[in-house]
Coordinates of N, CA and C in Angstrom, one line a residue:
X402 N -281.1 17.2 -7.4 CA -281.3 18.1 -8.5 C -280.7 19.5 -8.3
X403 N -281.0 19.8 -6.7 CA -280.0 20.9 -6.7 C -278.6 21.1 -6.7
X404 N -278.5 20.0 -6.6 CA -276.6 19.9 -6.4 C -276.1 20.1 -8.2
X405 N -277.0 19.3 -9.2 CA -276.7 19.7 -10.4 C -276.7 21.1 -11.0
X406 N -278.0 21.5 -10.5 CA -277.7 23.2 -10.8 C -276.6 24.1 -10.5
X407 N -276.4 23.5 -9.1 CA -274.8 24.3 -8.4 C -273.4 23.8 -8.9
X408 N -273.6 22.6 -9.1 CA -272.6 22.6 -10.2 C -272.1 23.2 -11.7
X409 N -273.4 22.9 -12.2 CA -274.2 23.6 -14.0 C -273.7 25.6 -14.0
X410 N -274.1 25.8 -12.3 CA -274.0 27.2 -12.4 C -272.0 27.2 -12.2
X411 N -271.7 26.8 -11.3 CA -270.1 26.7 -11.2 C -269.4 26.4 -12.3
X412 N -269.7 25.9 -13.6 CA -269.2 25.4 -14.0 C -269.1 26.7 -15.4
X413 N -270.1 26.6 -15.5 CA -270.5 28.1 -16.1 C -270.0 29.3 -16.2
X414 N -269.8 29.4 -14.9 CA -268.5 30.6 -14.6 C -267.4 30.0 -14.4
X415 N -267.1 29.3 -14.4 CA -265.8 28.9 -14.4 C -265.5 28.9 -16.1
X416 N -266.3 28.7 -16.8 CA -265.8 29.1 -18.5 C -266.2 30.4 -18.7
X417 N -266.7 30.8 -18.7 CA -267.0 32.6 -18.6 C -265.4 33.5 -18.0
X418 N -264.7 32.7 -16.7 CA -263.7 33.6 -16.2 C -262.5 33.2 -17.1
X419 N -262.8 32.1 -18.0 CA -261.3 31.9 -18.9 C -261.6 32.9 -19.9
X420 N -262.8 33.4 -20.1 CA -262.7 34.4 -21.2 C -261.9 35.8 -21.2
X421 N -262.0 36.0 -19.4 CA -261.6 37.1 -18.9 C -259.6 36.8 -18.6
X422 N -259.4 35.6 -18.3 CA -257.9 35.6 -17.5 C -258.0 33.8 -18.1
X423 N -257.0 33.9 -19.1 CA -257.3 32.2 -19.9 C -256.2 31.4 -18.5
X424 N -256.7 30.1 -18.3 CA -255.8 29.6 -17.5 C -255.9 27.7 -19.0
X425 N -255.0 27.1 -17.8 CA -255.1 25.9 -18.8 C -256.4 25.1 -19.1
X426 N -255.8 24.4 -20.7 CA -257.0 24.1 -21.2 C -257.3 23.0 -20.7
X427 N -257.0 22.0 -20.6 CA -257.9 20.8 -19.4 C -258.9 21.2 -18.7
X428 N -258.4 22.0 -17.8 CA -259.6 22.6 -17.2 C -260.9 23.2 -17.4
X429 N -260.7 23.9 -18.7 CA -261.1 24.2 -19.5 C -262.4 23.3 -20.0
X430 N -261.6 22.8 -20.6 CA -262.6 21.2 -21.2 C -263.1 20.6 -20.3
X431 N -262.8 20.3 -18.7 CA -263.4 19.2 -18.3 C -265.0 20.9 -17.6
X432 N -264.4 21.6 -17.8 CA -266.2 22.3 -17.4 C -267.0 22.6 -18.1
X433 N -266.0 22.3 -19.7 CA -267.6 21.9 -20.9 C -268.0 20.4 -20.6
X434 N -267.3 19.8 -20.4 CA -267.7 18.5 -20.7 C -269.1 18.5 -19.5
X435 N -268.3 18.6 -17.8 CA -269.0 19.0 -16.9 C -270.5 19.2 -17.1
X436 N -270.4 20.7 -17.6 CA -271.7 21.3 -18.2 C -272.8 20.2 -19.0
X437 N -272.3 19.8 -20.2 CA -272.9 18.8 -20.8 C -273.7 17.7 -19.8
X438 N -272.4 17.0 -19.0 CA -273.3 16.2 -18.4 C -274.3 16.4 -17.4
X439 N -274.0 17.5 -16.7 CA -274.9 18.5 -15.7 C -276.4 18.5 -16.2
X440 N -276.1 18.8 -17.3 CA -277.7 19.3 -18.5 C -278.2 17.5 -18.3
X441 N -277.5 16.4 -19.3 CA -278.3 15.6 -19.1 C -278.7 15.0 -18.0
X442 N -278.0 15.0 -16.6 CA -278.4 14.6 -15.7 C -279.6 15.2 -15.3
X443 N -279.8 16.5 -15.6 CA -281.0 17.1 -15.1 C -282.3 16.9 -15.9
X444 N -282.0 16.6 -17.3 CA -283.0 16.0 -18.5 C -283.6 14.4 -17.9
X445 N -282.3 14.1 -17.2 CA -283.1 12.4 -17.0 C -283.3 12.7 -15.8
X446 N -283.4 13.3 -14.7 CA -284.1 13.7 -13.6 C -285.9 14.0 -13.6
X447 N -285.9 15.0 -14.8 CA -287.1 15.6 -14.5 C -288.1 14.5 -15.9
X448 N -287.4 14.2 -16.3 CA -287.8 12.5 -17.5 C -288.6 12.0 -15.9
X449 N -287.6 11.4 -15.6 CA -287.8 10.1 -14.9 C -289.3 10.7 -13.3
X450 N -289.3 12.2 -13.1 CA -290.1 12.9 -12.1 C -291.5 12.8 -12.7
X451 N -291.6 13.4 -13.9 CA -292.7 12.7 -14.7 C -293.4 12.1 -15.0
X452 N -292.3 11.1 -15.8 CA -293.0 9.4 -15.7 C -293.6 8.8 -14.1
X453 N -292.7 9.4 -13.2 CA -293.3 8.8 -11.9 C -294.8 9.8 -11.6
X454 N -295.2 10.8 -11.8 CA -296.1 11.4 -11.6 C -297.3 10.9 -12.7
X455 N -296.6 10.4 -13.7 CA -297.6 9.9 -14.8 C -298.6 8.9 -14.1
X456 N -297.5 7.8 -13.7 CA -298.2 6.5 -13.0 C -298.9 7.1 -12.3
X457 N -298.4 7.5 -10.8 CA -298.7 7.4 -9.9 C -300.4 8.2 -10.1
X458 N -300.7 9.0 -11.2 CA -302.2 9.8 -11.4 C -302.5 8.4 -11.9
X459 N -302.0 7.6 -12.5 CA -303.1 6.9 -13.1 C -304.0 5.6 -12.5
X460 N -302.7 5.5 -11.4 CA -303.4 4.1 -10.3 C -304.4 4.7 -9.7
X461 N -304.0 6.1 -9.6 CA -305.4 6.4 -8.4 C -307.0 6.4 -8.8
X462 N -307.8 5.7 -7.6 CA -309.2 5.5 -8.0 C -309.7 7.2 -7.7
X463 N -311.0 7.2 -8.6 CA -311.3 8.9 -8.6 C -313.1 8.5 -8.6
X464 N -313.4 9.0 -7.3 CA -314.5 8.9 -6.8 C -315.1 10.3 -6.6
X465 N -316.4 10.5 -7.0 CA -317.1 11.6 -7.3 C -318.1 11.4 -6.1
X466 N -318.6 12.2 -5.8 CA -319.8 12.2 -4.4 C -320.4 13.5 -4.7
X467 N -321.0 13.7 -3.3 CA -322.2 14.9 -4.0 C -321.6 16.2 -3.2
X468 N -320.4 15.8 -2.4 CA -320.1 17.4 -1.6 C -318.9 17.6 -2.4
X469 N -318.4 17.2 -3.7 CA -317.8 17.4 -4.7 C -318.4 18.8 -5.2
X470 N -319.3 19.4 -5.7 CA -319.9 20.8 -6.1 C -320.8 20.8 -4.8
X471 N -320.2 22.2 -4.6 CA -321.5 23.2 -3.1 C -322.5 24.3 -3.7
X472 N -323.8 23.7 -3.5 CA -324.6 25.0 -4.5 C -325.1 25.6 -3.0
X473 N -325.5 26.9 -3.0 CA -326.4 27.3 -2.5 C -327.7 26.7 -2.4
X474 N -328.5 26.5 -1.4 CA -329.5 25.6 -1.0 C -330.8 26.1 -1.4
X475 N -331.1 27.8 -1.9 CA -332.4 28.4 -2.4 C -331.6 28.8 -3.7
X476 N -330.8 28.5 -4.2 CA -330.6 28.6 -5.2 C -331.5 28.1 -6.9
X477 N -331.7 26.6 -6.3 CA -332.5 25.9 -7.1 C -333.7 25.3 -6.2
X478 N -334.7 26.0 -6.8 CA -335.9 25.5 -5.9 C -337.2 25.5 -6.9
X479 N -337.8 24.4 -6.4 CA -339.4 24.3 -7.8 C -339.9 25.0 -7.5
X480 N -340.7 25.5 -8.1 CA -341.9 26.3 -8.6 C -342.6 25.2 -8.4
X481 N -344.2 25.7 -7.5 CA -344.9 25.2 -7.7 C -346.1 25.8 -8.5
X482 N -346.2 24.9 -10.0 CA -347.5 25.7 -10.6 C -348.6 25.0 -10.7

C-alpha cells in the first residue's frame, strides 16, 4: 500500500511540473493514467482489508465472564434491615 502512495504521490508531481516546464505528452498521459490506476489499486486494497477484518470479527467466539466489569468491592453492599 505504501509503494502505491509513493507512486500516486510521484506521479502527481510529475503532472504538476508539466504545468510549470511542458515536456512530451506520452509522458504526460502515462502519469494520468498511472494516477488512475494507483487510486484503484488502493480502493481494492483497503475493499479487500475490510472484508478480511469483517470475517475475521465474525468467527470469533465472544465470551463474557465476571472479571469483564471491575466494581469496587464496598461499593454495593446490603443493608441489613
Amino acid at each position: 500500500m505504501y509503494v502505491c502512495l509513493a507512486l500516486l504521490i510521484a506521479n502527481t508531481l510529475r503532472i504538476l511540473f508539466w504545468f510549470g516546464k511542458r515536456y512530451e505528452l506520452p509522458l504526460l498521459v502515462q502519469s494520468i493514467i498511472m494516477n488512475i490506476l494507483m487510486l484503484a489499486m488502493i480502493h481494492l486494497c483497503v475493499r479487500v482489508r475490510n472484508k478480511h477484518n469483517l470475517i475475521s470479527l465474525r468467527g470469533q467466539d465472544k465470551y463474557f465472564t465476571g472479571k469483564t466489569f471491575s466494581f469496587p468491592s464496598n461499593t454495593y453492599t446490603k443493608s441489613s434491615n
